[in-house]
Coordinates of C-alpha atoms in Angstrom, one line a residue:
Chain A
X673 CA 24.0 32.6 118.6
X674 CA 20.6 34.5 119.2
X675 CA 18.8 36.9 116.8
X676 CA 18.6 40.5 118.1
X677 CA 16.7 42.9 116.8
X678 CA 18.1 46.1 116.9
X679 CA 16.5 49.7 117.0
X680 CA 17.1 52.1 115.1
X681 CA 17.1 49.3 112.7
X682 CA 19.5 50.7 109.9
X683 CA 22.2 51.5 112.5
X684 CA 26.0 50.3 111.8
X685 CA 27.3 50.7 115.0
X686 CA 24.4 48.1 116.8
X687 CA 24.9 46.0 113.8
X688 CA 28.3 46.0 114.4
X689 CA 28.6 45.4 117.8
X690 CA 25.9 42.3 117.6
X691 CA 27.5 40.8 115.0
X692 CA 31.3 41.4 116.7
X693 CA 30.2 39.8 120.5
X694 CA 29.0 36.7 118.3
X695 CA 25.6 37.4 117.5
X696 CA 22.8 37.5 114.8
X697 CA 21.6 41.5 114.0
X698 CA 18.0 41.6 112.7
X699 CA 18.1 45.1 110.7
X700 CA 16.1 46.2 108.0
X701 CA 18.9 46.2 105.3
X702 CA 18.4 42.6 105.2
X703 CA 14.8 43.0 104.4
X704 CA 15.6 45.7 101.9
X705 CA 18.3 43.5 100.2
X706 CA 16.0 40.5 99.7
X707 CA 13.1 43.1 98.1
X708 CA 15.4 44.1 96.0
X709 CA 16.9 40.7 94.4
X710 CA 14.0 38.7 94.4
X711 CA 12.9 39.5 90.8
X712 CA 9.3 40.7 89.5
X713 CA 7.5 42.9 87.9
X714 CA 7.7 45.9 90.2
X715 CA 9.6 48.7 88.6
X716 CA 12.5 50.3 90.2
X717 CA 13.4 51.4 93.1
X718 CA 11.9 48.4 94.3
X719 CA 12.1 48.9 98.2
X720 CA 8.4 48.7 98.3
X721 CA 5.8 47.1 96.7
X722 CA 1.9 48.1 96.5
X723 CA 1.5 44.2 98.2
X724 CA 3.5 45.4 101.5
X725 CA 1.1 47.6 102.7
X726 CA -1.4 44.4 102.9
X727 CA 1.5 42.6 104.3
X728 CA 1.7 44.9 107.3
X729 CA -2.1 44.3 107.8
X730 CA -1.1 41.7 110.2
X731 CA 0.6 44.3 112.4
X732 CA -1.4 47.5 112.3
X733 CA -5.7 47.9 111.1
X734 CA -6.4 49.0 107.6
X735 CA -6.8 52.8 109.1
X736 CA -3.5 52.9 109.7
X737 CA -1.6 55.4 107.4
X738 CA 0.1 52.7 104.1
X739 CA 3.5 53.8 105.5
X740 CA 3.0 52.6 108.8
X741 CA 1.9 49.4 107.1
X742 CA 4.6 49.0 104.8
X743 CA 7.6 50.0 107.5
X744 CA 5.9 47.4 109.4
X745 CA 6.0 44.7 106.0
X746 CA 10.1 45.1 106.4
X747 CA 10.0 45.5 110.5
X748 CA 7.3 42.8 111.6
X749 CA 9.2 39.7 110.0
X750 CA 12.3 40.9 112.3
X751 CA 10.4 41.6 115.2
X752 CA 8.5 37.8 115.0
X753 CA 12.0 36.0 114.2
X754 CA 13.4 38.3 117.3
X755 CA 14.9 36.4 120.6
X756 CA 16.2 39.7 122.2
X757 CA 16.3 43.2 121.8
X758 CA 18.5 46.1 121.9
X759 CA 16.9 49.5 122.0
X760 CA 18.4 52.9 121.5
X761 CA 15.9 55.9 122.8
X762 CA 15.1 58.7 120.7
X763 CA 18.0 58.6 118.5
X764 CA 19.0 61.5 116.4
X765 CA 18.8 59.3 113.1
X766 CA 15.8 58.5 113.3
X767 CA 14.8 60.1 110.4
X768 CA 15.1 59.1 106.8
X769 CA 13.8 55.7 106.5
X770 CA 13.0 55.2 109.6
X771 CA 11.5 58.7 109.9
X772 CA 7.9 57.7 111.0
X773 CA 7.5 58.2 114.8
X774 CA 4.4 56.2 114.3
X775 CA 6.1 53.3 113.3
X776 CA 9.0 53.7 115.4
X777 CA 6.6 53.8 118.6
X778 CA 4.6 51.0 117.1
X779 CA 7.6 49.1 116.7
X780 CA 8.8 49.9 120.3
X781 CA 5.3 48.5 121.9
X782 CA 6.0 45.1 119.2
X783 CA 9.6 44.6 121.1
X784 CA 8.3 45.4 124.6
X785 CA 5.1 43.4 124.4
X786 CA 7.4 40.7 123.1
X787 CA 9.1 39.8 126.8
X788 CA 12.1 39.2 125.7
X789 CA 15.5 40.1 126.9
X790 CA 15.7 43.4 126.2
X791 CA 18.2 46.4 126.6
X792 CA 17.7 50.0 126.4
X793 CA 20.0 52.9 126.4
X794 CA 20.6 56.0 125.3
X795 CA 22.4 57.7 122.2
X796 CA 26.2 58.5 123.2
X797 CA 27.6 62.0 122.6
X798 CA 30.7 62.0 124.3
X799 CA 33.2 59.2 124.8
X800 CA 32.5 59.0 128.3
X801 CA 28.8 57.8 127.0
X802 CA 30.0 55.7 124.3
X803 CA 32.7 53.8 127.0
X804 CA 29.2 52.9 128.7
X805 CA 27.4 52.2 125.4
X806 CA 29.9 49.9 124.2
X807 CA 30.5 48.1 128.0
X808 CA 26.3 47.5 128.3
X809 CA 25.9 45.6 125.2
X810 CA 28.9 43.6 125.4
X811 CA 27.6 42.6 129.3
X812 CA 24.1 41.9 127.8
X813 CA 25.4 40.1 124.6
X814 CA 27.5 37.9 126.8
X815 CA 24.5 37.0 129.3
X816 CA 22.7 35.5 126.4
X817 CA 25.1 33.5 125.5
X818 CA 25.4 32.4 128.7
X819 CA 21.9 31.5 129.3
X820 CA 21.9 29.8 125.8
X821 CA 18.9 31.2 124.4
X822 CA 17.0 34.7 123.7
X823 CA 13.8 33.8 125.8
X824 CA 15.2 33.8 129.5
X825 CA 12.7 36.8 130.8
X826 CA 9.9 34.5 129.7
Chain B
X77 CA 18.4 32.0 105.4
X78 CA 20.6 29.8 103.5
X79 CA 24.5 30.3 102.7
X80 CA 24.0 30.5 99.2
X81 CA 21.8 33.9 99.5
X82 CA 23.4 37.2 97.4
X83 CA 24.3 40.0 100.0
X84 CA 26.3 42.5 100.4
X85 CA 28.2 44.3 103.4
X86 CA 29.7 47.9 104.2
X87 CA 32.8 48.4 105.8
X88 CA 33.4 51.2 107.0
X89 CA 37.0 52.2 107.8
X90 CA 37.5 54.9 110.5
X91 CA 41.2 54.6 111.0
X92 CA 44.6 56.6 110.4
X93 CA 46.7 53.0 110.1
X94 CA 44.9 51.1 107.5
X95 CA 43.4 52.2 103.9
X96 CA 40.4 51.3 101.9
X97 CA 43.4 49.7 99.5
X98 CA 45.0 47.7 102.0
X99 CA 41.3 46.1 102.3
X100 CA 41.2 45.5 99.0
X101 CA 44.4 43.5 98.8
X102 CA 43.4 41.8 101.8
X103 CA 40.7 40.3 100.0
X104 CA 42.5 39.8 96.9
X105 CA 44.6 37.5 98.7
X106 CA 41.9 35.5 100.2
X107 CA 40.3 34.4 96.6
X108 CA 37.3 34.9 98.0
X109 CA 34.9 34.9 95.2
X110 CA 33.4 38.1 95.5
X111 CA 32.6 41.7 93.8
X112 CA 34.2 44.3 95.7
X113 CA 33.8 48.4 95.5
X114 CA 36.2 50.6 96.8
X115 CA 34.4 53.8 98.4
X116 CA 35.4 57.1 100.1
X117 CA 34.1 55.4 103.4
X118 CA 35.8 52.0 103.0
X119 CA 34.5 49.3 100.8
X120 CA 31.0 47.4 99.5
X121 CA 31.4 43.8 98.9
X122 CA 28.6 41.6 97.8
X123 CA 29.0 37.6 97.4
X124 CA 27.5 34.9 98.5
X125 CA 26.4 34.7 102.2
X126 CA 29.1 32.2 103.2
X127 CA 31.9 33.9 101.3
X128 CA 31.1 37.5 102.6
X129 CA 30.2 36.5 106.5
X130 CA 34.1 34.8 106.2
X131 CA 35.7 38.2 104.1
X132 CA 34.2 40.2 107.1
X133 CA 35.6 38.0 109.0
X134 CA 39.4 38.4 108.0
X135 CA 38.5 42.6 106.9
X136 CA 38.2 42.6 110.8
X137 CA 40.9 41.3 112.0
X138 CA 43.1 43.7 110.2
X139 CA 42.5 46.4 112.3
X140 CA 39.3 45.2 114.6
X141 CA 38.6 48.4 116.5
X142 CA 39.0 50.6 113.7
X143 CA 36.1 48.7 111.3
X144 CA 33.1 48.7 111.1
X145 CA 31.0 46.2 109.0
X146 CA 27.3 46.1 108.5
X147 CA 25.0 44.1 106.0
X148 CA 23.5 47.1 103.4
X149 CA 20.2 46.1 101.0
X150 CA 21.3 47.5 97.8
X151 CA 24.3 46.0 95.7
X152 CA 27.5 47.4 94.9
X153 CA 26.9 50.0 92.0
X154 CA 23.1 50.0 92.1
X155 CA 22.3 52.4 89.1
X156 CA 19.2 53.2 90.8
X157 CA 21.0 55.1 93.9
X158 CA 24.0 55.9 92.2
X159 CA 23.9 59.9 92.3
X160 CA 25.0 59.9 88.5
X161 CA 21.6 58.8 87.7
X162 CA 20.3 60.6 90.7
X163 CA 21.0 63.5 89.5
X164 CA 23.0 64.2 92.4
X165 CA 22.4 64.9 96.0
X166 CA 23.0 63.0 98.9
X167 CA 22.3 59.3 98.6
X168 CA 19.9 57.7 100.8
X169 CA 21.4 56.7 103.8
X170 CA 24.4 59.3 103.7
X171 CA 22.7 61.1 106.3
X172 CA 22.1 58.3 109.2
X173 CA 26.1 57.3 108.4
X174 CA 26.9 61.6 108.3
X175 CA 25.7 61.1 112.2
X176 CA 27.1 57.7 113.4
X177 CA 30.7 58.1 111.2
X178 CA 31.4 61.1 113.8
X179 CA 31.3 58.4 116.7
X180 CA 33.4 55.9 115.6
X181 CA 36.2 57.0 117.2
X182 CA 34.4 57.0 120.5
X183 CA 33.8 53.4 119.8
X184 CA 37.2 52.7 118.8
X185 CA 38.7 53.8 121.9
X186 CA 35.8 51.9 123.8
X187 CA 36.4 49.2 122.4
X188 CA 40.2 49.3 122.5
X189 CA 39.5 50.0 126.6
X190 CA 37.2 46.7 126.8
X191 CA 40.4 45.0 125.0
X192 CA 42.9 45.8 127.6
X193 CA 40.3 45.3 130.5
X194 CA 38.9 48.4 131.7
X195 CA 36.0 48.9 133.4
X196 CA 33.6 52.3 132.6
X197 CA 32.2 53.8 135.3
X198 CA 28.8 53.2 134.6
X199 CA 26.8 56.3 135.6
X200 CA 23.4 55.7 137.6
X201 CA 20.4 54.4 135.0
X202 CA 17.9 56.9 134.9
X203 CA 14.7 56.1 137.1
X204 CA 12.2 54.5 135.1
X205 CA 8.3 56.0 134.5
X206 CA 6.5 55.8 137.8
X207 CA 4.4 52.7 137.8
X208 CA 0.3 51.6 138.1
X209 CA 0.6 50.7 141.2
X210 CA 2.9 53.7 142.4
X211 CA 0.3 55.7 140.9
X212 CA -2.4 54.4 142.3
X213 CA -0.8 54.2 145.9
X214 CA -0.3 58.2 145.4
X215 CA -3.8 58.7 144.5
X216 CA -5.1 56.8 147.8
X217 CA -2.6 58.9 149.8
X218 CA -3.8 62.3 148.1
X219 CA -7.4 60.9 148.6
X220 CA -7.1 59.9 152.3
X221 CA -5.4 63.4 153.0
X222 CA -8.4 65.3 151.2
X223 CA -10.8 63.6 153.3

């Protein structure tokens, strides 16, 4: 089983299919859920805490806007336990909590500069696209089992 | 990560043959020691690691290509998103699953075609950027023409 980080990193269908062709998502609800029930003193909603921007020091300089910083508090500890990669480019949801195109390209440079197996593919429309969508990752998810680890491109 | 961590998990249920309900009695019979909430969508269930990985497990065999499951960071019921104390509006989140919910049937049939064996024809991947070197090979070109 290897741990793939997936971009956008809130989305059910990548989460789904990583997790159905017997593999490990990294997404940020995980990251969320374990903010959330670790208990302290933080009042609610307690997504966030005024330490995570410090956190995501170690990813981007103090200049950097405190969003970018705390995105990167949730996004970094993903990225570092990452052994692959899938990547969906310019998705329409990437809005919301994952609405900061600084981040998001930030986050892109982390996976790329990483060197590991990585996919990249566009956002279906139409079922034609989706066929494809569905066929790539299953042929990528299935090539790392087959070379038994995440780091093969290294 | 260990097995004993609290988490909870979405299914989402995109499918004309089996019912939030039928979910719910599915897990009923399993004993499975944990909380579940039926939604419009499907259903939240949140347990211990170890119990909800195997609950996925047998939610998707029901009906695999028609379920979708994914880990979500708030608990079933959390007051603090719950649009009652919200004062209403959409909750957040319902937009990014507004987008994806209208593709799931695409990925149904997808993945019902991978089932039975089909091959996609995979169109041509889009050239990638030009690269340094193509770049700089273009600018000695352009430069030796000049001269």
């Amino acid at each position: 089983m290897v741990k793939v980080f997936i971009y956008p990193s809130n989305s059910l269908i990548l989460s789904d299919l990583v997790d159905r062709f017997g593999h490990e998502p990294l997404a940020m609800m995980q990251e969320i859920g374990k903010n959330i029930r670790t208990a302290g003193l933080d009042s609610p909603p307690i997504n966030i805490t005024p330490e995570d921007p410090k956190r995501g020091l170690k990813y981007a300089a103090v200049e950097v806007p405190a969003g970018v910083r705390g995105r990167m508090s949730l996004l970094g500890p993903l990225l570092e336990e990452a052994e692959a990669g899938i990547i969906v480019k310019e998705p329409d949801i990437s809005f919301g909590c994952m609405g900061c195109a600084r981040t998001n390209e930030l986050i892109n440079f982390l996976v790329r500069a990483k060197k590991i197996p990585l996919l990249e593919l566009n956002y279906p429309n139409t079922e034609e696209d989706a066929k494809t969508f569905v066929y790539r990752i299953r042929e990528f998810l299935d090539g790392l089992s087959a070379s038994g680890t995440g780091k093969g491109d290294e | 990560m260990s097995d004993d961590d609290i988490i909870s998990k979405m299914v989402v249920l995109h499918s004309t043959y089996t019912l939030p309900s039928d979910l719910v009695i599915k897990i009923y019979e399993s004993k499975a020691d944990v909380t579940v909430k039926e939604t419009c969508f499907g259903l939240v269930i949140e347990g211990k690691r170890s119990e909800v990985n195997r609950v996925a497990r047998e939610l998707r065999n029901l009906d695999p290509n028609r379920i979708f499951i994914k880990e979500r960071g708030v608990p079933p019921g959390d007051k603090y998103l719950c649009r009652a104390g919200r004062g209403g509006g959409p909750k957040p989140g319902f937009h990014h699953h507004e987008v994806e919910f209208a593709l799931l049937p695409y990925f149904s049939e997808a993945l019902a075609e991978i089932d039975r064996g089909e091959i996609p024809k995979i169109k041509d991947v889009a050239r990638p950027h030009i690269t340094i070197d193509e770049l700089k090979d273009i600018i000695e070109k352009e430069v030796k023409k000049s001269e």
